[in-house]
Amino acid sequence: MSGVETDPEQTARWVGFKESLERLGWSVGRNVHVDLRFAGGPAKFELLAKELIAARPDVIFVQSTGFVATVARQTNTIPIVFANVSDPIGAGFVATMARPGGNLTGLVLYESSVAGKWLSMLKEIAPRTKRVALIGNPKTGPYDYFLRASQGAATPLGLEVVANRVESAADLQGSLESFARGSDGAIAVVPDGTMTRMRAQLIGLAARLRLPAVYPERFYVIDGGLMSYGMADNIEQFRQAAFYVDKILKGAKAADLPVQGPTKYSTVLNKKTARALGLTVPAGLLVAADEVIE
């Protein structure tokens, strides 16, 4: 796990994975041993990767692009199942989605087209928006993948995408405060573990600086963010990952297991946050929302 052990979101994902394994007949402590590690950020990726490889497991399950890349550099023989990855071909993890070809396979979190949806939602709820700060950490997620997609989608909407690559809490505060000195700004957050860990600070800064923001996952909005568009159930990725692990433990090769793409996205809105920002949620956005927090 790339995140922090005390994060309820990380715990829920791990529980989903374990429960799915159990439904497939693998009982932790009885017929399967799971060595569970939480990195808490990229500083420990390499150390944990080396420890995991040294344990010579039958299969490794790992989340997030940065952590997957670190583990993959350590072995080309141990099967690796990944989740929370958005550009597995561009990252060099697999040859194709249908035929991965190496020792990695797994589940894709987002396709690049989702960036266009984030921008259009910002323009819809805050029509005066002219600049969008795209926030993420290239060390923990495929930042440039989403940056290219955002820049391509921005022009028809009359928007300018401003790159905001951040790695720490200090980076985040300085970057957003500098961006907010201009007018007509908004925020789009890319999916990566750093943003997940810093979400309380990120949501707080967006509120203090009065910047409309769109997030990649529902839990940001539950915690007070304005709106999100992303996977309908992120925990489901971890449940599905157990099926890959099950197949590999029964003799299948990662090279022959197709990578699974995203299946369902959902829109979540926080009307309380919208009111605090002085925004009126358009009727079209309300109708399209799968969940509205009053």
CSV table of C-alpha atoms in Angstrom, one decimal:
chain,number,residue,atom,x,y,z
A,1,MET,CA,0.0,0.0,0.0
A,2,SER,CA,1.4,3.4,-1.0
A,3,GLY,CA,-0.4,5.4,1.7
A,4,VAL,CA,-0.6,5.8,5.4
A,5,GLU,CA,-1.8,2.9,7.6
A,6,THR,CA,-4.0,5.2,9.7
A,7,ASP,CA,-5.8,6.6,6.6
A,8,PRO,CA,-9.4,5.1,6.7
A,9,GLU,CA,-9.4,5.0,2.9
A,10,GLN,CA,-6.3,2.8,2.8
A,11,THR,CA,-7.7,0.5,5.5
A,12,ALA,CA,-11.0,0.1,3.5
A,13,ARG,CA,-9.1,-0.8,0.4
A,14,TRP,CA,-7.0,-3.4,2.2
A,15,VAL,CA,-10.1,-4.9,3.8
A,16,GLY,CA,-11.9,-5.1,0.5
A,17,PHE,CA,-8.9,-7.0,-1.0
A,18,LYS,CA,-8.7,-9.4,1.9
A,19,GLU,CA,-12.4,-10.1,1.9
A,20,SER,CA,-12.4,-10.8,-1.8
A,21,LEU,CA,-9.4,-13.2,-1.3
A,22,GLU,CA,-11.4,-15.0,1.4
A,23,ARG,CA,-14.4,-15.4,-0.9
A,24,LEU,CA,-12.0,-17.0,-3.4
A,25,GLY,CA,-11.0,-19.6,-0.8
A,26,TRP,CA,-7.8,-17.9,0.5
A,27,SER,CA,-7.8,-17.5,4.3
A,28,VAL,CA,-5.1,-15.3,5.7
A,29,GLY,CA,-3.1,-17.2,8.2
A,30,ARG,CA,-4.5,-20.6,7.1
A,31,ASN,CA,-3.6,-21.2,3.4
A,32,VAL,CA,-2.1,-17.9,2.4
A,33,HIS,CA,0.3,-15.5,4.1
A,34,VAL,CA,0.1,-11.8,3.3
A,35,ASP,CA,3.0,-9.5,4.2
A,36,LEU,CA,1.3,-6.1,4.4
A,37,ARG,CA,3.3,-2.9,4.2
A,38,PHE,CA,2.3,0.8,4.1
A,39,ALA,CA,4.9,3.1,2.5
A,40,GLY,CA,3.3,6.4,3.7
A,41,GLY,CA,4.8,8.2,0.7
A,42,PRO,CA,7.6,7.8,-2.0
A,43,ALA,CA,10.5,8.1,0.5
A,44,LYS,CA,10.0,4.4,1.5
A,45,PHE,CA,9.1,3.0,-1.9
A,46,GLU,CA,12.6,1.6,-2.7
A,47,LEU,CA,13.2,0.3,0.8
A,48,LEU,CA,10.0,-1.6,0.9
A,49,ALA,CA,10.3,-2.8,-2.6
A,50,LYS,CA,13.7,-4.4,-1.8
A,51,GLU,CA,12.3,-6.0,1.4
A,52,LEU,CA,9.4,-7.5,-0.5
A,53,ILE,CA,11.5,-8.9,-3.3
A,54,ALA,CA,13.9,-10.4,-0.7
A,55,ALA,CA,11.0,-12.3,0.8
A,56,ARG,CA,10.6,-14.1,-2.5
A,57,PRO,CA,6.8,-14.0,-2.6
A,58,ASP,CA,4.6,-15.9,-5.1
A,59,VAL,CA,3.0,-12.6,-6.2
A,60,ILE,CA,3.1,-8.9,-5.2
A,61,PHE,CA,0.1,-6.7,-5.2
A,62,VAL,CA,1.0,-3.0,-5.2
A,63,GLN,CA,-0.9,0.3,-5.7
A,64,SER,CA,-0.1,3.6,-7.4
A,65,THR,CA,2.1,4.3,-10.4
A,66,GLY,CA,5.2,5.4,-8.4
A,67,PHE,CA,5.2,2.4,-6.1
A,68,VAL,CA,4.5,0.0,-9.0
A,69,ALA,CA,7.4,1.5,-11.0
A,70,THR,CA,9.8,1.1,-8.0
A,71,VAL,CA,8.8,-2.5,-7.4
A,72,ALA,CA,9.0,-3.4,-11.1
A,73,ARG,CA,12.6,-2.2,-11.3
A,74,GLN,CA,13.5,-4.7,-8.7
A,75,THR,CA,12.2,-7.9,-10.5
A,76,ASN,CA,11.3,-9.1,-13.9
A,77,THR,CA,10.3,-12.6,-12.7
A,78,ILE,CA,8.0,-12.3,-9.7
A,79,PRO,CA,4.4,-11.6,-10.8
A,80,ILE,CA,3.1,-8.1,-10.0
A,81,VAL,CA,-0.6,-7.2,-9.8
A,82,PHE,CA,-1.2,-3.4,-9.8
A,83,ALA,CA,-4.1,-1.1,-9.0
A,84,ASN,CA,-4.5,2.7,-8.9
A,85,VAL,CA,-2.5,3.0,-12.1
A,86,SER,CA,-3.7,5.2,-15.0
A,87,ASP,CA,-1.1,4.8,-17.8
A,88,PRO,CA,0.4,1.3,-17.7
A,89,ILE,CA,1.5,1.4,-21.3
A,90,GLY,CA,3.1,4.8,-21.1
A,91,ALA,CA,4.8,3.8,-17.8
A,92,GLY,CA,6.3,0.7,-19.4
A,93,PHE,CA,4.5,-1.7,-17.2
A,94,VAL,CA,2.7,-3.6,-20.0
A,95,ALA,CA,3.1,-4.0,-23.8
A,96,THR,CA,-0.7,-3.8,-24.5
A,97,MET,CA,-3.8,-4.0,-22.3
A,98,ALA,CA,-4.9,-7.2,-23.9
A,99,ARG,CA,-1.5,-9.0,-23.7
A,100,PRO,CA,0.6,-7.4,-21.0
A,101,GLY,CA,3.6,-9.6,-22.1
A,102,GLY,CA,5.8,-9.3,-18.9
A,103,ASN,CA,5.4,-10.0,-15.2
A,104,LEU,CA,2.9,-7.2,-14.6
A,105,THR,CA,-0.9,-6.9,-15.0
A,106,GLY,CA,-3.7,-5.4,-13.1
A,107,LEU,CA,-6.4,-2.6,-13.1
A,108,VAL,CA,-6.4,0.8,-14.6
A,109,LEU,CA,-7.9,3.6,-12.5
A,110,TYR,CA,-8.5,6.4,-15.1
A,111,GLU,CA,-8.1,7.0,-18.8
A,112,SER,CA,-6.8,10.4,-20.0
A,113,SER,CA,-10.2,11.6,-21.3
A,114,VAL,CA,-11.4,12.0,-17.7
A,115,ALA,CA,-9.3,15.3,-17.6
A,116,GLY,CA,-11.7,16.9,-20.1
A,117,LYS,CA,-14.6,16.1,-17.9
A,118,TRP,CA,-12.9,17.7,-14.9
A,119,LEU,CA,-12.4,20.9,-16.8
A,120,SER,CA,-15.9,21.1,-18.2
A,121,MET,CA,-17.3,20.6,-14.7
A,122,LEU,CA,-15.3,23.6,-13.4
A,123,LYS,CA,-16.4,25.7,-16.3
A,124,GLU,CA,-20.0,24.7,-15.7
A,125,ILE,CA,-20.1,25.5,-12.0
A,126,ALA,CA,-17.8,28.6,-12.3
A,127,PRO,CA,-18.3,30.0,-15.8
A,128,ARG,CA,-15.8,32.9,-15.2
A,129,THR,CA,-13.0,30.4,-14.8
A,130,LYS,CA,-10.1,31.2,-17.1
A,131,ARG,CA,-7.2,29.4,-15.4
A,132,VAL,CA,-7.0,25.9,-13.9
A,133,ALA,CA,-4.2,24.8,-11.7
A,134,LEU,CA,-3.5,21.1,-12.3
A,135,ILE,CA,-2.2,19.7,-9.0
A,136,GLY,CA,-0.3,16.5,-8.6
A,137,ASN,CA,3.1,14.8,-7.7
A,138,PRO,CA,4.9,13.3,-10.7
A,139,LYS,CA,6.8,11.0,-8.3
A,140,THR,CA,3.6,9.2,-7.2
A,141,GLY,CA,1.3,9.5,-10.2
A,142,PRO,CA,1.3,9.9,-14.0
A,143,TYR,CA,1.1,13.7,-13.7
A,144,ASP,CA,2.3,14.5,-17.3
A,145,TYR,CA,-0.2,12.0,-18.7
A,146,PHE,CA,-3.1,14.1,-17.2
A,147,LEU,CA,-1.3,17.4,-18.0
A,148,ARG,CA,-1.2,16.6,-21.7
A,149,ALA,CA,-4.8,15.5,-21.7
A,150,SER,CA,-5.9,18.6,-19.8
A,151,GLN,CA,-4.0,21.0,-22.1
A,152,GLY,CA,-5.7,19.3,-25.1
A,153,ALA,CA,-9.1,19.7,-23.6
A,154,ALA,CA,-8.6,23.3,-22.3
A,155,THR,CA,-8.6,25.3,-25.6
A,156,PRO,CA,-12.2,24.6,-26.7
A,157,LEU,CA,-13.4,25.6,-23.2
A,158,GLY,CA,-11.4,28.8,-23.2
A,159,LEU,CA,-9.2,27.7,-20.4
A,160,GLU,CA,-5.5,27.8,-19.6
A,161,VAL,CA,-4.0,24.9,-17.7
A,162,VAL,CA,-1.3,25.9,-15.2
A,163,ALA,CA,1.1,23.1,-14.2
A,164,ASN,CA,1.4,22.8,-10.4
A,165,ARG,CA,3.8,19.9,-9.6
A,166,VAL,CA,3.9,19.5,-5.8
A,167,GLU,CA,5.7,17.0,-3.6
A,168,SER,CA,5.2,18.3,-0.1
A,169,ALA,CA,2.8,20.3,2.1
A,170,ALA,CA,5.0,23.4,1.7
A,171,ASP,CA,5.0,23.0,-2.1
A,172,LEU,CA,1.3,22.7,-2.1
A,173,GLN,CA,0.7,25.8,0.0
A,174,GLY,CA,3.2,28.0,-1.8
A,175,SER,CA,2.0,26.9,-5.3
A,176,LEU,CA,-1.7,27.5,-4.5
A,177,GLU,CA,-1.2,30.8,-2.8
A,178,SER,CA,0.9,32.0,-5.8
A,179,PHE,CA,-1.8,30.8,-8.2
A,180,ALA,CA,-4.6,32.4,-6.3
A,181,ARG,CA,-3.1,35.9,-6.6
A,182,GLY,CA,-4.4,35.9,-10.2
A,183,SER,CA,-8.1,36.1,-11.0
A,184,ASP,CA,-10.6,33.6,-12.3
A,185,GLY,CA,-8.8,30.5,-11.1
A,186,ALA,CA,-9.9,27.0,-10.2
A,187,ILE,CA,-8.2,23.7,-9.3
A,188,ALA,CA,-8.2,20.2,-10.8
A,189,VAL,CA,-6.5,17.5,-8.8
A,190,VAL,CA,-5.0,14.4,-10.4
A,191,PRO,CA,-5.2,11.0,-8.8
A,192,ASP,CA,-2.1,10.1,-6.9
A,193,GLY,CA,-1.1,9.0,-3.4
A,194,THR,CA,0.4,12.3,-2.4
A,195,MET,CA,-2.8,14.2,-3.0
A,196,THR,CA,-4.7,11.6,-1.1
A,197,ARG,CA,-2.4,11.9,1.9
A,198,MET,CA,-2.6,15.8,1.8
A,199,ARG,CA,-6.3,16.0,1.1
A,200,ALA,CA,-7.2,17.8,4.3
A,201,GLN,CA,-4.7,20.6,3.6
A,202,LEU,CA,-5.7,20.7,0.0
A,203,ILE,CA,-9.4,21.1,0.7
A,204,GLY,CA,-8.7,23.6,3.4
A,205,LEU,CA,-6.5,25.7,1.0
A,206,ALA,CA,-9.2,25.6,-1.7
A,207,ALA,CA,-11.7,26.9,0.8
A,208,ARG,CA,-9.5,29.6,2.3
A,209,LEU,CA,-8.4,30.9,-1.2
A,210,ARG,CA,-11.9,30.6,-2.5
A,211,LEU,CA,-10.9,28.4,-5.5
A,212,PRO,CA,-13.5,26.0,-7.0
A,213,ALA,CA,-12.0,22.6,-7.2
A,214,VAL,CA,-12.7,19.2,-8.8
A,215,TYR,CA,-11.2,16.0,-7.4
A,216,PRO,CA,-10.7,12.6,-8.8
A,217,GLU,CA,-12.4,10.6,-6.0
A,218,ARG,CA,-15.5,10.8,-3.9
A,219,PHE,CA,-13.7,10.8,-0.5
A,220,TYR,CA,-12.4,14.3,-1.2
A,221,VAL,CA,-16.0,15.6,-1.4
A,222,ILE,CA,-17.1,13.7,1.7
A,223,ASP,CA,-14.3,15.5,3.5
A,224,GLY,CA,-15.5,18.9,2.3
A,225,GLY,CA,-14.3,19.3,-1.3
A,226,LEU,CA,-16.5,20.9,-3.9
A,227,MET,CA,-17.0,18.1,-6.4
A,228,SER,CA,-15.5,15.0,-7.9
A,229,TYR,CA,-15.6,12.9,-11.0
A,230,GLY,CA,-14.0,9.5,-10.8
A,231,MET,CA,-14.3,5.8,-10.1
A,232,ALA,CA,-17.7,4.9,-8.7
A,233,ASP,CA,-16.1,2.6,-6.2
A,234,ASN,CA,-12.3,2.7,-5.7
A,235,ILE,CA,-12.4,-0.1,-3.2
A,236,GLU,CA,-13.8,-2.3,-6.0
A,237,GLN,CA,-10.4,-2.2,-7.7
A,238,PHE,CA,-8.9,-3.9,-4.7
A,239,ARG,CA,-11.6,-6.5,-4.7
A,240,GLN,CA,-11.0,-7.2,-8.3
A,241,ALA,CA,-7.2,-7.3,-7.8
A,242,ALA,CA,-7.8,-10.4,-5.6
A,243,PHE,CA,-9.1,-12.2,-8.7
A,244,TYR,CA,-5.8,-11.6,-10.4
A,245,VAL,CA,-3.9,-12.8,-7.3
A,246,ASP,CA,-6.1,-15.9,-7.1
A,247,LYS,CA,-5.4,-16.8,-10.8
A,248,ILE,CA,-1.6,-16.3,-10.4
A,249,LEU,CA,-1.5,-18.4,-7.2
A,250,LYS,CA,-3.3,-21.1,-9.2
A,251,GLY,CA,-0.7,-21.1,-11.9
A,252,ALA,CA,-1.7,-18.3,-14.4
A,253,LYS,CA,0.9,-16.0,-15.8
A,254,ALA,CA,0.7,-12.2,-15.5
A,255,ALA,CA,1.7,-11.9,-19.2
A,256,ASP,CA,-1.5,-13.7,-20.2
A,257,LEU,CA,-4.0,-11.8,-17.9
A,258,PRO,CA,-5.5,-8.7,-19.7
A,259,VAL,CA,-5.4,-5.4,-17.9
A,260,GLN,CA,-8.8,-4.3,-16.9
A,261,GLY,CA,-9.9,-0.7,-17.7
A,262,PRO,CA,-12.3,1.5,-15.7
A,263,THR,CA,-15.9,0.4,-15.9
A,264,LYS,CA,-18.0,3.1,-14.2
A,265,TYR,CA,-17.4,6.8,-13.2
A,266,SER,CA,-19.6,8.8,-10.8
A,267,THR,CA,-20.1,12.5,-10.1
A,268,VAL,CA,-20.4,13.8,-6.5
A,269,LEU,CA,-21.3,17.3,-5.4
A,270,ASN,CA,-21.1,19.1,-2.1
A,271,LYS,CA,-23.8,21.9,-2.1
A,272,LYS,CA,-22.6,23.2,1.3
A,273,THR,CA,-19.2,23.8,-0.1
A,274,ALA,CA,-20.7,25.4,-3.2
A,275,ARG,CA,-22.7,27.8,-1.0
A,276,ALA,CA,-19.6,28.7,1.0
A,277,LEU,CA,-17.8,29.6,-2.2
A,278,GLY,CA,-20.8,31.7,-3.4
A,279,LEU,CA,-21.5,29.3,-6.3
A,280,THR,CA,-24.8,28.2,-7.6
A,281,VAL,CA,-24.8,24.6,-8.8
A,282,PRO,CA,-26.3,24.5,-12.3
A,283,ALA,CA,-29.4,22.3,-12.8
A,284,GLY,CA,-27.6,20.2,-15.4
A,285,LEU,CA,-24.8,19.4,-13.0
A,286,LEU,CA,-27.3,18.5,-10.3
A,287,VAL,CA,-29.2,16.2,-12.6
A,288,ALA,CA,-26.0,14.5,-13.7
A,289,ALA,CA,-24.8,14.0,-10.1
A,290,ASP,CA,-24.8,10.5,-8.7
A,291,GLU,CA,-24.6,11.8,-5.2
A,292,VAL,CA,-25.3,15.3,-3.7
A,293,ILE,CA,-24.2,16.2,-0.2
A,294,GLU,CA,-26.4,18.9,1.3
